[in-house]
């Protein structure tokens, strides 16, 4: 039936009494449903995958120790079934675990890159490789006290130093220095085993070939696998088949493929500083340079914009769930480091300002945050939230910290 | 002896935050527990490299301005929360791909909207106008229903509010068809089904019209500093009024008195007590954390009768070029493989509907100079995820999905995106399951299906939430999802609970 054009549009053909049926129809639907117990959320497919990929905590234990030398050891970590961890979470090559542990009166977390292939996680193995940091607090503790069977509390795999197929070039130039080699070991296996559909040329800077961790392994892997190429770059030794010198732009260009490539960088701060001069010479767009996190800032006085501190240390009042603990924080240590020293359990993972896990409210006081590490959200500036892992006191401080859970 | 609060709010999503802000402001001692280390639930932000992304909000409707405040503006303003609102004046651009496709941009403002509709579909003006004109009639009827304390006189309803009854008793498409709206005009407007997750042949007309009118009359609004600004502002209100917020505090059990009324929760192994508990957590999860004896049989049946609402897959891109360089001129583009909503819904896994947003068009400095961001949204259900998907295949799964949509947008919009991707993040129902903890990763609570529509839920509120001392708010509540609805419901519940505690009813 065609409607007449001149008529104003109206709803006359809809029965208003249909409205009165809404409730009875709904009631009947509810009445007809069973009163059975509800399926738990974690049994649904998305929840199951989410839980497998992102466990709140992973209880592990040391199952094997590989001693490279007295200052470098690899630890194979497996699930601690007795504590309820039955499988290890899958990860993207390049990610890290945040380990937490009590040492004496202190409570500390430290990030360690996973150095093994993601496929090994399916077999119940993560490998981390720890290098001794002179004056370091946790690295020495690990190297000197961990034995087979030592329990280890780890986070889920974290971090963004990973290959992203839609973002990165298919060819990765890995620039590694010192213990910065660890994520590349994982990436090398991921490339070799076809987990990541990419190629990698690894330029590994060490003083001598002897100092290069996993040297034989990388050499063998490169021979076997065309997608992976391995080059030693030795600063204090000249050797056949190895490059001599540093990771310069010229050297990178020599090994770079034609066309696009992504540069992935992980190494000590001296190497980052050196590359800050070298990488711009390559004229790469910013998206093609990915840096692993810098780790803790050890000396705020060296940072751009540091205003100087009136005192050598300040009083830090830490409030957790309404309970205050008072401690001393040195001007040259982060608020997080002071909390750890005092044995206050504060959440943290990356310790580099990036992950936001340590986010806390600055109730009062003045602070300094190195600009290069400031990973805060915009609104956090408006409402006085900070990341204590990269925040240094300039006065007495009151800080409201979320409760820790493992 | 454990401390007893007036109110414990479980979950700091939009609903929980608004509820807690209202109870705290009313002078009730309030404890808000949140399992994540941030407030907001969906309403947050996350950083990648030099970008800070908006994870979920497309556009807030019913905000209004300082001079012409609408409900959402008032929710914040009444609490003393200051938001730096940014506005969008085009409604949206929508493209149907293929031979019989079209590419149309609709304007906001009632007159401008009707004009842009007439231009797109000649002859539709009167019916579109008539559809929007139903809005004041609906408001008048709802005012009357409230004034009659939920017991309206049926005769008055039938005589004075007939058009309300017709609208509220039928689907969007039934009402539009009755008004003689051409199919193409219907399909154009009904593009918005994507925001509610229910196709318009099933979606209640009154519900849809409320949302549509919110966008058409006020345009859309966004907070300057992503949704994290909205959540942070509410947190600030709560704390200013002496409320306490505990992050990293997952509630694992709800506690009940002998008489079956709710009296507290367990979080991080600690028992916490309150006179009233408000749950921003979906009833399914609450019931699974409760003694089965206290759950009224009808409430359990309701939970069993319901389907979970829709979830989404989303792609967040930080690009190393400006929106202008990219050739993106619109904030919101809906791209569709079919013109009809039900077809889009049915084809959601192949070539249904997806949304592309470029926040820089509304908030120019939402990314660093010389850059812009894109945000893709594809509605899909948690149960659409492949059943046999293994965790180790998930990265490839989500990258394949993202690639398909990005390439489709490149083709459809005639722009080049992939070479500019500097940062990328991809979310799926797995991601929402992870952060929200909802079954199937639903972001919309329960499906607002025909029988479980807003109208029917409103009428059934008392019986549906029958556990004494326990109130609910959030996307799963009577008004369904959407930031606006969650805020409005949070405010309503917060005020209601505060009133009860102060000796009111
Ligand atoms: C993403 C990422 C990945 C990494 N991967 C690896 C890896 O694969 N292999 C590797 O070897 N390293 C890796 N690191 C570095 C590693 O996390 C540690 O920084 C390194 O092992 C040094 O830790 P440390 O505690 O020994 O030294 P430091 O961090 O220098 O220890 C000193 C810190 O401890 C504090 N402190 C001192 N005394 C005390 C006390 N009594 N109580 C509490 N705190 C105290 C200090 O204030 C200072 O902050 C990685 C870092 C990052 C960011
Ligand atoms: S621990 Fe990651 S930001 Fe502080």
XYZ file of C-alpha atoms in Angstrom, chain A residues 3 8-20 22-23 25-27 29-41 44-54 56 90 92-93 122 156 158 160 162-168 196 260 285-288 290 321-322 347 354-359 361 374-383 385 400 402-405, chain B residues 37-39 45 47-48 50 52 82 126-127 130 134 158 162-170 174-175 177-180 225-226 228-229 232-233 236 239 246-249 284-285 287-288 297-298 300-306 308 320 382 386-387 389 391-392 394-395 399 402-403 418-424 429-430 433-434 437-441 451-452 455-457 459 463-464:
182
model
C 1.478 6.077 1.297
C 2.799 14.017 7.394
C 4.888 11.000 8.337
C 3.314 9.270 11.322
C 3.407 6.083 13.345
C -0.251 5.192 13.068
C 0.433 1.766 11.650
C 2.373 0.730 14.767
C 0.286 -0.646 17.600
C 1.028 1.267 20.814
C -0.145 -1.705 22.849
C 2.880 -3.660 21.655
C 4.691 -1.634 24.282
C 2.786 -3.396 27.026
C 7.778 -5.857 26.436
C 7.749 -6.872 30.062
C 7.855 -11.208 26.795
C 11.004 -10.601 28.783
C 9.625 -12.292 31.875
C 12.240 -15.476 28.401
C 13.771 -15.312 31.854
C 11.337 -17.861 33.231
C 12.227 -20.307 30.469
C 15.962 -20.076 31.166
C 17.662 -22.655 33.375
C 18.803 -21.683 36.860
C 22.107 -23.457 36.405
C 25.466 -22.340 37.664
C 27.208 -19.872 35.376
C 30.236 -20.834 33.377
C 33.338 -19.233 34.913
C 34.774 -16.383 32.827
C 35.756 -18.767 27.385
C 38.156 -18.738 24.437
C 39.315 -15.089 24.672
C 39.767 -15.356 28.432
C 41.642 -18.623 28.136
C 44.100 -17.130 25.649
C 44.434 -13.932 27.675
C 45.258 -15.880 30.811
C 47.758 -18.103 29.034
C 49.557 -15.122 27.502
C 49.365 -12.803 30.479
C 49.780 -12.153 36.747
C 54.427 -17.627 25.274
C 57.483 -12.336 21.483
C 61.218 -12.572 20.933
C 56.410 -24.453 25.121
C 54.493 -12.265 32.486
C 56.727 -7.731 28.942
C 57.918 -3.706 23.202
C 59.817 -6.943 19.373
C 59.492 -7.398 15.645
C 56.171 -6.083 14.363
C 55.483 -7.226 10.815
C 53.237 -4.308 9.851
C 55.609 -1.710 11.239
C 59.165 -2.918 10.772
C 58.978 -14.294 12.870
C 64.442 -0.705 3.686
C 63.206 7.488 9.380
C 62.488 7.320 13.071
C 60.203 4.303 12.658
C 63.124 2.226 11.432
C 63.998 0.723 17.670
C 46.652 1.643 51.408
C 46.643 4.453 53.962
C 55.137 -2.314 41.971
C 58.130 3.187 30.150
C 55.714 0.518 31.379
C 53.853 2.672 33.886
C 53.579 -0.214 36.310
C 55.105 1.865 39.135
C 52.699 4.788 38.592
C 50.645 9.776 43.187
C 59.461 10.366 30.929
C 56.844 7.834 29.806
C 53.912 9.373 31.657
C 50.451 9.792 30.231
C 49.392 13.365 29.520
C 46.649 13.438 32.129
C 49.104 12.194 34.750
C 50.876 15.526 34.485
C 47.595 17.290 35.264
C 46.918 15.214 38.350
C 51.152 11.140 39.005
C 50.963 7.333 47.531
C 49.504 1.230 44.940
C 49.752 -2.028 46.840
C 52.097 -4.587 45.374
C 50.836 -7.859 44.134
C 46.959 -0.435 38.332
C 45.044 2.311 36.556
C 41.545 3.702 36.812
C 45.145 5.494 27.506
C 51.706 4.802 25.335
C 53.818 3.402 22.520
C 56.082 8.945 21.253
C 49.615 8.123 23.581
C 36.987 19.842 35.092
C 10.189 14.746 6.197
C 10.636 11.229 7.531
C 9.734 13.139 11.961
C 9.957 11.857 18.385
C -2.235 5.559 25.825
C 0.955 7.093 22.211
C 3.943 7.896 20.020
C 6.249 7.114 22.901
C 4.601 3.726 23.280
C 4.905 3.104 19.554
C 8.577 4.071 19.541
C 9.537 2.312 22.733
C 7.634 -0.792 21.738
C 9.281 -1.318 18.353
C 9.886 -0.713 12.262
C 9.585 2.897 13.355
C 9.547 2.227 7.951
C 6.292 3.388 9.520
C 7.463 6.949 9.027
C 8.011 6.139 5.367
C 44.064 14.072 26.936
C 42.340 10.829 25.947
C 42.577 8.829 30.921
C 41.755 12.484 31.578
C 41.703 10.843 36.372
C 39.275 13.709 36.919
C 40.503 13.326 41.838
C 40.045 11.542 46.722
C 43.058 0.866 45.930
C 44.614 -0.285 42.688
C 46.110 -3.740 42.137
C 43.277 -4.948 44.335
C 28.127 -13.157 35.803
C 31.456 -12.645 37.538
C 27.635 -14.482 40.989
C 30.632 -16.706 40.427
C 16.770 -17.918 41.316
C 15.214 -15.361 38.971
C 20.410 -16.525 37.992
C 17.902 -17.390 35.285
C 18.236 -13.898 33.858
C 22.006 -14.290 33.691
C 21.535 -17.631 31.954
C 19.007 -16.174 29.525
C 21.291 -13.376 28.436
C 27.060 -11.450 26.036
C 54.954 9.494 10.924
C 34.330 -12.940 21.758
C 38.665 -19.296 16.547
C 38.068 -21.975 19.160
C 43.518 -20.632 18.437
C 48.468 -18.649 22.388
C 51.540 -18.997 20.175
C 47.781 -15.221 18.486
C 50.330 -12.644 17.311
C 48.471 -9.099 12.644
C 44.939 -5.813 11.201
C 46.600 -6.137 7.819
C 51.407 1.054 5.895
C 54.645 2.877 4.956
C 53.968 5.407 7.719
C 53.382 3.027 10.611
C 55.787 4.032 13.349
C 53.881 2.402 16.206
C 51.228 -0.270 16.154
C 38.477 -9.717 22.547
C 41.525 -11.400 24.107
C 39.226 -10.228 28.392
C 42.644 -9.466 29.833
C 38.050 -9.637 32.942
C 34.612 -9.945 31.353
C 33.477 -13.320 29.977
C 34.329 -13.498 26.250
C 35.962 -10.093 26.563
C 13.646 -9.029 24.460
C 16.331 -7.554 26.704
C 12.943 -0.318 27.965
C 12.312 -3.825 29.237
C 15.383 -3.688 31.459
C 10.892 -1.865 33.833
C 13.369 -7.660 40.322
C 16.476 -8.135 38.209
